[in-house]
Coordinates of C-alpha atoms and ligand atoms in Angstrom, one line a residue:
X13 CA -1.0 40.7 -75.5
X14 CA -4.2 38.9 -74.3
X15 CA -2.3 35.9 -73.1
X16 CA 0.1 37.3 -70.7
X17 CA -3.0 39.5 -69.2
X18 CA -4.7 36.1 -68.8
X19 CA -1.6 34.7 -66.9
X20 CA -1.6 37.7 -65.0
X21 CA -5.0 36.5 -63.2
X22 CA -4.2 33.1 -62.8
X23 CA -4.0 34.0 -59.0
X24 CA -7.2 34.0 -57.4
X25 CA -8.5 30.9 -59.2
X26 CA -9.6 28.2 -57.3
X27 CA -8.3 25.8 -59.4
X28 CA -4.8 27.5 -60.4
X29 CA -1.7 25.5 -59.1
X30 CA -0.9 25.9 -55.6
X31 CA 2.2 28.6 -54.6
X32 CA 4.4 28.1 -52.0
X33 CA 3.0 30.3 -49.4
X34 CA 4.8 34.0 -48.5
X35 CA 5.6 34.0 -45.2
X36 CA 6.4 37.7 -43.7
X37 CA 9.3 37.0 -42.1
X38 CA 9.0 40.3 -39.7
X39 CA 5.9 38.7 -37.7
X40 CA 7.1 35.1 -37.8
X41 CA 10.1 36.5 -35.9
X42 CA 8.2 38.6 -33.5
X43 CA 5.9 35.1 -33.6
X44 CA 9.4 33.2 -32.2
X45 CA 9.7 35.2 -29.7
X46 CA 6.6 35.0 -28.3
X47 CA 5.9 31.4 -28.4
X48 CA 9.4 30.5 -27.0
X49 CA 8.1 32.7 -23.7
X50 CA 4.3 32.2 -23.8
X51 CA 3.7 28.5 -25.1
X52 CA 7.7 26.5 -25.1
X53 CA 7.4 25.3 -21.7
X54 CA 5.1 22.9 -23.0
X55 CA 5.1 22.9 -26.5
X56 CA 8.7 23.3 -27.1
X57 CA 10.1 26.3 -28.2
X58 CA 10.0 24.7 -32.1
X59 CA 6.5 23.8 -31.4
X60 CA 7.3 19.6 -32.2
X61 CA 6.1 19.4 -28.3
X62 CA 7.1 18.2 -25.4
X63 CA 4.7 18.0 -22.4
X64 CA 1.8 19.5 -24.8
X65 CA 1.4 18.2 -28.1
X66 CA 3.5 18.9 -31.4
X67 CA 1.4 22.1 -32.8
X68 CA 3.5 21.5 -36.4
X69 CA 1.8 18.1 -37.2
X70 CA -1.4 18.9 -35.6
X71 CA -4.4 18.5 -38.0
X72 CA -5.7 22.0 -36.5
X73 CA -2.4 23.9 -38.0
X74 CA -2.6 22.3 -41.4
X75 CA -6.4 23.5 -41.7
X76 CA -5.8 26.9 -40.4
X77 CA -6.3 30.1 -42.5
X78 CA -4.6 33.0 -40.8
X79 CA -5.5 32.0 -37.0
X80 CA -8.9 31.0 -37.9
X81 CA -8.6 27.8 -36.2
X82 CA -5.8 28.4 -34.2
X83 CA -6.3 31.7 -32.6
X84 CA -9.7 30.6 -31.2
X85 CA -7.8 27.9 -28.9
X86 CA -5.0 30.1 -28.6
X87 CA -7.8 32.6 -26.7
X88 CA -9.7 30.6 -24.9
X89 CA -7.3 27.6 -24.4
X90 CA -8.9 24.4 -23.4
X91 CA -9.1 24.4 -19.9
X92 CA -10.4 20.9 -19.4
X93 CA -7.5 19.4 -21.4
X94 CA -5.1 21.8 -19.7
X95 CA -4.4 24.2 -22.5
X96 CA -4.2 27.6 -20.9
X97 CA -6.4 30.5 -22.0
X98 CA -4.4 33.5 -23.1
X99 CA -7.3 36.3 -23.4
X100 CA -5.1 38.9 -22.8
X101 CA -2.7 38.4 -25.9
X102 CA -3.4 41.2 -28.6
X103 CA -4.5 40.4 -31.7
X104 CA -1.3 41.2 -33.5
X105 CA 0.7 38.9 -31.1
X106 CA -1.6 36.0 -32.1
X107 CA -1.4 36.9 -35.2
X108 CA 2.8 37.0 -34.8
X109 CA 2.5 33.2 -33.3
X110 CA 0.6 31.7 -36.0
X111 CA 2.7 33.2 -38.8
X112 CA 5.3 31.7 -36.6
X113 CA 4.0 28.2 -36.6
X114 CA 2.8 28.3 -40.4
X115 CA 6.5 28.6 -40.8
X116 CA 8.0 26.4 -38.8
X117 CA 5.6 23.5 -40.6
X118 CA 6.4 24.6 -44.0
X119 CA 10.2 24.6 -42.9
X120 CA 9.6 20.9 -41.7
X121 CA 7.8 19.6 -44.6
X122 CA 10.1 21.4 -47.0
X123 CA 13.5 19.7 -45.1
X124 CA 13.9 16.7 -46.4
X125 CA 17.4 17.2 -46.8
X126 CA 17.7 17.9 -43.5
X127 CA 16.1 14.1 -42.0
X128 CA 17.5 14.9 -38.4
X129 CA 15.4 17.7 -37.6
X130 CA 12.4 15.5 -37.9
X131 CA 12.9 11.8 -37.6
X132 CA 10.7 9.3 -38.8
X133 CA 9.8 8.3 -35.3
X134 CA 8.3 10.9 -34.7
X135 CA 6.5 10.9 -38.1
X136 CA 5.5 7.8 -37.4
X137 CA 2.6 7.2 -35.1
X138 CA -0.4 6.1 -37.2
X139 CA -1.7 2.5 -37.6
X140 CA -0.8 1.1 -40.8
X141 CA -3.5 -1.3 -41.0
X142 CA -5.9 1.4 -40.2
X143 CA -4.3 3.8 -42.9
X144 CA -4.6 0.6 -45.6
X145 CA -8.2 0.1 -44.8
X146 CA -8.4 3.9 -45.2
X147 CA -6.7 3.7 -48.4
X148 CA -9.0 1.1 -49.8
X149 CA -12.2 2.4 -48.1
X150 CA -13.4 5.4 -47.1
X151 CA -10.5 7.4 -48.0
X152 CA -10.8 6.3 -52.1
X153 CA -7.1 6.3 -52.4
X154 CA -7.2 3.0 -54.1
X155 CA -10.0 4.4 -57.1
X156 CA -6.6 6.5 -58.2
X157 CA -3.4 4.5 -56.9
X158 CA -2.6 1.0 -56.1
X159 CA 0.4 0.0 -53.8
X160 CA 1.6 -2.5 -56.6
X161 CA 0.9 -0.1 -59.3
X162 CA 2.0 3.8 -59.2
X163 CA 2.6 4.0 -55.2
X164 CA 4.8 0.5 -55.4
X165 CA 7.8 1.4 -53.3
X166 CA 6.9 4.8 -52.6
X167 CA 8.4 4.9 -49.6
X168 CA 12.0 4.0 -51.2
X169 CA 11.6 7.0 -53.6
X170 CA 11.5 9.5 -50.7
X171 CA 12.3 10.2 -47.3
X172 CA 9.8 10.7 -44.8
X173 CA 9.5 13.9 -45.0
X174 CA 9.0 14.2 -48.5
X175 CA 6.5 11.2 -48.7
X176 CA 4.4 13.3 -46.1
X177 CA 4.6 16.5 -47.9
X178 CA 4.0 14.7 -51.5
X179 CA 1.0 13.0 -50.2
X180 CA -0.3 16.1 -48.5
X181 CA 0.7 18.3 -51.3
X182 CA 1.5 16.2 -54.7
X183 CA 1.1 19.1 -57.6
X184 CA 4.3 18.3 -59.6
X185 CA 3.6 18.7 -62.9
X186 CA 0.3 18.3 -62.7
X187 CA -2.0 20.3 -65.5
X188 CA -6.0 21.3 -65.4
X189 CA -7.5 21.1 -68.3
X190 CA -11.2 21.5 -69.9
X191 CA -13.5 20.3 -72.2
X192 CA -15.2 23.4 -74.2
X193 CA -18.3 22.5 -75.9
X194 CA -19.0 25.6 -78.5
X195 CA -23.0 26.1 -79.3
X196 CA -22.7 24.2 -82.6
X197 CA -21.3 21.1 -80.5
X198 CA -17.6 21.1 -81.3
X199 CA -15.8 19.7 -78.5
X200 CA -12.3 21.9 -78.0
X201 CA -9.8 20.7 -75.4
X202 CA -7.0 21.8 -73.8
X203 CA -4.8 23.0 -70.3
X204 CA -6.2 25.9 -68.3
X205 CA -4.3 29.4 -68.6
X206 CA -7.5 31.2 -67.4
X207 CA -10.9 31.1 -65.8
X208 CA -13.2 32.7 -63.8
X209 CA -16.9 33.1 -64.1
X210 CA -16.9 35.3 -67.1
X211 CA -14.4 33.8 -69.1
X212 CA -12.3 30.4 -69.9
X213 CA -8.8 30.2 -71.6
X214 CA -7.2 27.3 -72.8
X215 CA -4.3 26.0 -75.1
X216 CA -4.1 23.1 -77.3
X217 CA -1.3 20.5 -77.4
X218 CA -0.1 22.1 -81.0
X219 CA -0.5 25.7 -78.7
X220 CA -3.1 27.9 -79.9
X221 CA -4.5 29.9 -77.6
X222 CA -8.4 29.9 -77.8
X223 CA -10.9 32.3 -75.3
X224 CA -14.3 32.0 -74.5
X225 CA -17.1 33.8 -73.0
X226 CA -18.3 31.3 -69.9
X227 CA -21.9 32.1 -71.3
X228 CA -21.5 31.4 -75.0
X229 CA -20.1 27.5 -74.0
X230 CA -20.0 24.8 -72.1
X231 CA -17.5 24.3 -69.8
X232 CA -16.0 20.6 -67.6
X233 CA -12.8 21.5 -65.6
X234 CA -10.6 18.2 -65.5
X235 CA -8.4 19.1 -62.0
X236 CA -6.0 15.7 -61.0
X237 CA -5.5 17.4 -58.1
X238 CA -9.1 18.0 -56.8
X239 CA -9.6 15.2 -55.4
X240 CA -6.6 15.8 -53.3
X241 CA -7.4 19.0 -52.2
X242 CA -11.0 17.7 -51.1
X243 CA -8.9 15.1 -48.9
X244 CA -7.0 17.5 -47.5
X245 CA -10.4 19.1 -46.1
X246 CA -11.5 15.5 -44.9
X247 CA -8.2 14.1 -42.6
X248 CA -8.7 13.5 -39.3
X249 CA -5.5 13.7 -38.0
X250 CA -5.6 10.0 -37.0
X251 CA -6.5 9.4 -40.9
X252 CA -3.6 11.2 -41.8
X253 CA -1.0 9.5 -39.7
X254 CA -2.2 6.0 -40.2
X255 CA -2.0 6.8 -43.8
X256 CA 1.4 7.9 -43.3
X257 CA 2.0 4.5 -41.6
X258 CA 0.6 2.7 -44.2
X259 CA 2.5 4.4 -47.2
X260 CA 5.6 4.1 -45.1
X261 CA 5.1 0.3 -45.7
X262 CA 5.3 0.1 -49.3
X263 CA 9.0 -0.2 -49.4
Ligands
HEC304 C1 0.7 24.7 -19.5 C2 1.0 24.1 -20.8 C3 0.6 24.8 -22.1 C4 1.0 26.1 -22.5 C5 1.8 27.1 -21.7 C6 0.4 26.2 -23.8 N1 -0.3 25.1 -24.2 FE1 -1.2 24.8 -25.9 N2 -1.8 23.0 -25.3 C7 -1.5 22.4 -24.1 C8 -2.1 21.1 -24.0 C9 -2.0 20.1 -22.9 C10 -2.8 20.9 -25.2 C11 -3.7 19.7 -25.7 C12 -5.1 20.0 -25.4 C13 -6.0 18.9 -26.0 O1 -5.6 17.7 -25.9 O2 -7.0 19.2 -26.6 C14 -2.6 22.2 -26.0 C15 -3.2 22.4 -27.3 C16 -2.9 23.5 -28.1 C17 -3.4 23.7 -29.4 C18 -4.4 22.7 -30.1 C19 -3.6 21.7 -30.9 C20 -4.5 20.7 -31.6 O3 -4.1 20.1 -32.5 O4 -5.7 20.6 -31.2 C21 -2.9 24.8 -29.9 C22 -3.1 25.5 -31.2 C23 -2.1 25.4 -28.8 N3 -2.1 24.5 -27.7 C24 -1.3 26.5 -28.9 C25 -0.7 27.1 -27.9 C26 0.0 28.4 -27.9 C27 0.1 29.3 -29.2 C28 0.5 28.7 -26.7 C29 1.2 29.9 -26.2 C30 0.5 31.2 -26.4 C31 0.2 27.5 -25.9 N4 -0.5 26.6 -26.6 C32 0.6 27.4 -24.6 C33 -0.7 23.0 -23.1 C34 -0.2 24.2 -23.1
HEC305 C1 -9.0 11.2 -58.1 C2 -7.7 10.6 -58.1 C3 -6.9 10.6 -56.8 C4 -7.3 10.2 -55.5 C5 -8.7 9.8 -55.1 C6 -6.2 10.2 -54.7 N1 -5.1 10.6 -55.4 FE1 -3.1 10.6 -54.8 N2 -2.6 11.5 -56.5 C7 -3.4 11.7 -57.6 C8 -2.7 12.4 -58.6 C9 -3.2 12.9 -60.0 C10 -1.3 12.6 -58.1 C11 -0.2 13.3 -58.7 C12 0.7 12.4 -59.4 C13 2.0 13.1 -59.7 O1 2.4 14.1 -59.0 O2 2.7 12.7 -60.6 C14 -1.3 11.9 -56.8 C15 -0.2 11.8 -56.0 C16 -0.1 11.1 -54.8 C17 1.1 10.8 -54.1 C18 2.5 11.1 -54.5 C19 3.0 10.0 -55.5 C20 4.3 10.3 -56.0 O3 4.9 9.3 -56.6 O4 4.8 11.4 -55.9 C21 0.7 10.1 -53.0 C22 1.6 9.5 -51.9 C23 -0.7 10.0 -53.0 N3 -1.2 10.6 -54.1 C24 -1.5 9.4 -52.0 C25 -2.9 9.4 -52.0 C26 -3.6 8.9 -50.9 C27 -3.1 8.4 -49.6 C28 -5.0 9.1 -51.2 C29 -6.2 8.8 -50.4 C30 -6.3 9.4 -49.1 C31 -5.0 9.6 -52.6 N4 -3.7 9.8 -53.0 C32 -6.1 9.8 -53.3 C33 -4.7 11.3 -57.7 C34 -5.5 10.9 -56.7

């Protein structure tokens, strides 16, 4: 049936809802390994840093792609800021170590049950009155929220953890939809099941299923969550932790 086939490709659309990531488990083992011997002396063998920095907040980690931030400094380490070089490590081994620390910041994002492992001290390093002038300027947090609207007592609804990783990562429930404009100017509306260049799929509220050719109509993607994912891509990591701060104050 045309519908589930549609589902099906839901995967590689830019705008489909974000998956929790598949780690292969294999590598980030071999990755444990290796970091504990190569890079724990200074990092800490959980990477949440010691004399070097914690690698499992660092901005650079949540922007990598498989190594392609990471591996670069891993190589050619920073000597001027005393991070080693390790030109010799293979590939693979790199490749182990940063499946390793994808993990390990996944695990601590994902444990808020678990508030021990990463305490709000150490969560908490930003500036709050930087992150609220953030928050109301160049960040545009307040065009969508307000801290005595929706984000009122945030901070009391979750734990750290969980505020971090909601504010980073906030998809619950949340549906694309579109505006089709057919040739003769009907407007159709509805929630996303499929779309790609050649084709867009949407249902209705009442459910019926509708397909189009992307050439026979017009198409506006509605995405909540855009402008989130564009944020994501602008952080500093100072931006991120003074936001942090600041949301941490809206008890
Ligand atoms: C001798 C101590 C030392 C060792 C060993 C070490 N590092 Fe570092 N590393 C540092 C220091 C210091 C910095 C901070 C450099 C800076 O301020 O830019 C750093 C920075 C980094 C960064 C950049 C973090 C960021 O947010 O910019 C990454 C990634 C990193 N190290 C990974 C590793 C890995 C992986 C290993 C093991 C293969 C390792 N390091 C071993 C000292 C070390
Ligand atoms: C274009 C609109 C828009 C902008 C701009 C925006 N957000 Fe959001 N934000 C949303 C939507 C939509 C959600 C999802 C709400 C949900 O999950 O129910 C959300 C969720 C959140 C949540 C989780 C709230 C909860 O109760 O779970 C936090 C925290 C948050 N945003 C913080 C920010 C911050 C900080 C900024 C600025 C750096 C920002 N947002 C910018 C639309 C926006």
């Amino acid at each position: 049936m045309k519908l589930s086939g549609a589902v099906l490709l839901l995967a590689p659309l830019a705008f489909s809802q974000p998956k929790p990531p598949a780690f292969d488990m294999a590598a980030v083992e071999r990755g444990r390994v290796q970091f504990k011997s190569s890079c724990g002396f200074c990092h800490a063998d959980d990477a949440t840093g010691n004399r070097a920095p914690d690698l499992i907040r660092s901005a650079l980690l949540s922007h990598d792609v498989n190594g392609d931030m990471l591996a670069p400094v891993i190589k050619n380490g920073r000597p001027e800021k005393d991070m080693p070089a390790f030109s010799t490590l293979s590939d693979k081994t790199i490749a182990d170590m940063v499946a390793f620390l994808h993990k390990q910041a996944y695990d601590a994002m994902h444990s808020a049950g678990v508030p021990n492992d990463y305490p709000l001290a150490k969560l908490l390093t930003g500036n709050a009155a930087d992150g609220k002038a953030y928050f109301n300027g160049a960040g545009g947090c307040s065009g969508c929220h307000s801290p005595i609207g929706d984000l009122a007592g945030v901070a009391k609804r979750y734990g750290p953890v969980a505020l971090q990783q909601r504010f980073l990562y906030p998809s619950r429930g949340v549906k694309i939809t579109a505006t089709v404009t057919l040739r003769d100017g009907r407007k159709m509306e509805g929630v996303v099941v499929h779309g790609d260049e050649f084709e867009i799929a949407i249902t209705g509220a009442d459910g019926w299923y509708h397909s189009w050719k992307r050439s026979e109509v017009n198409v506006v993607i509605h995405d909540p969550m855009a402008a989130h994912q564009a944020l994501m891509e602008k952080y500093t990591d100072k931006d991120m932790h003074d936001l942090f701060a600041y949301l941490e104050t809206l008890q």
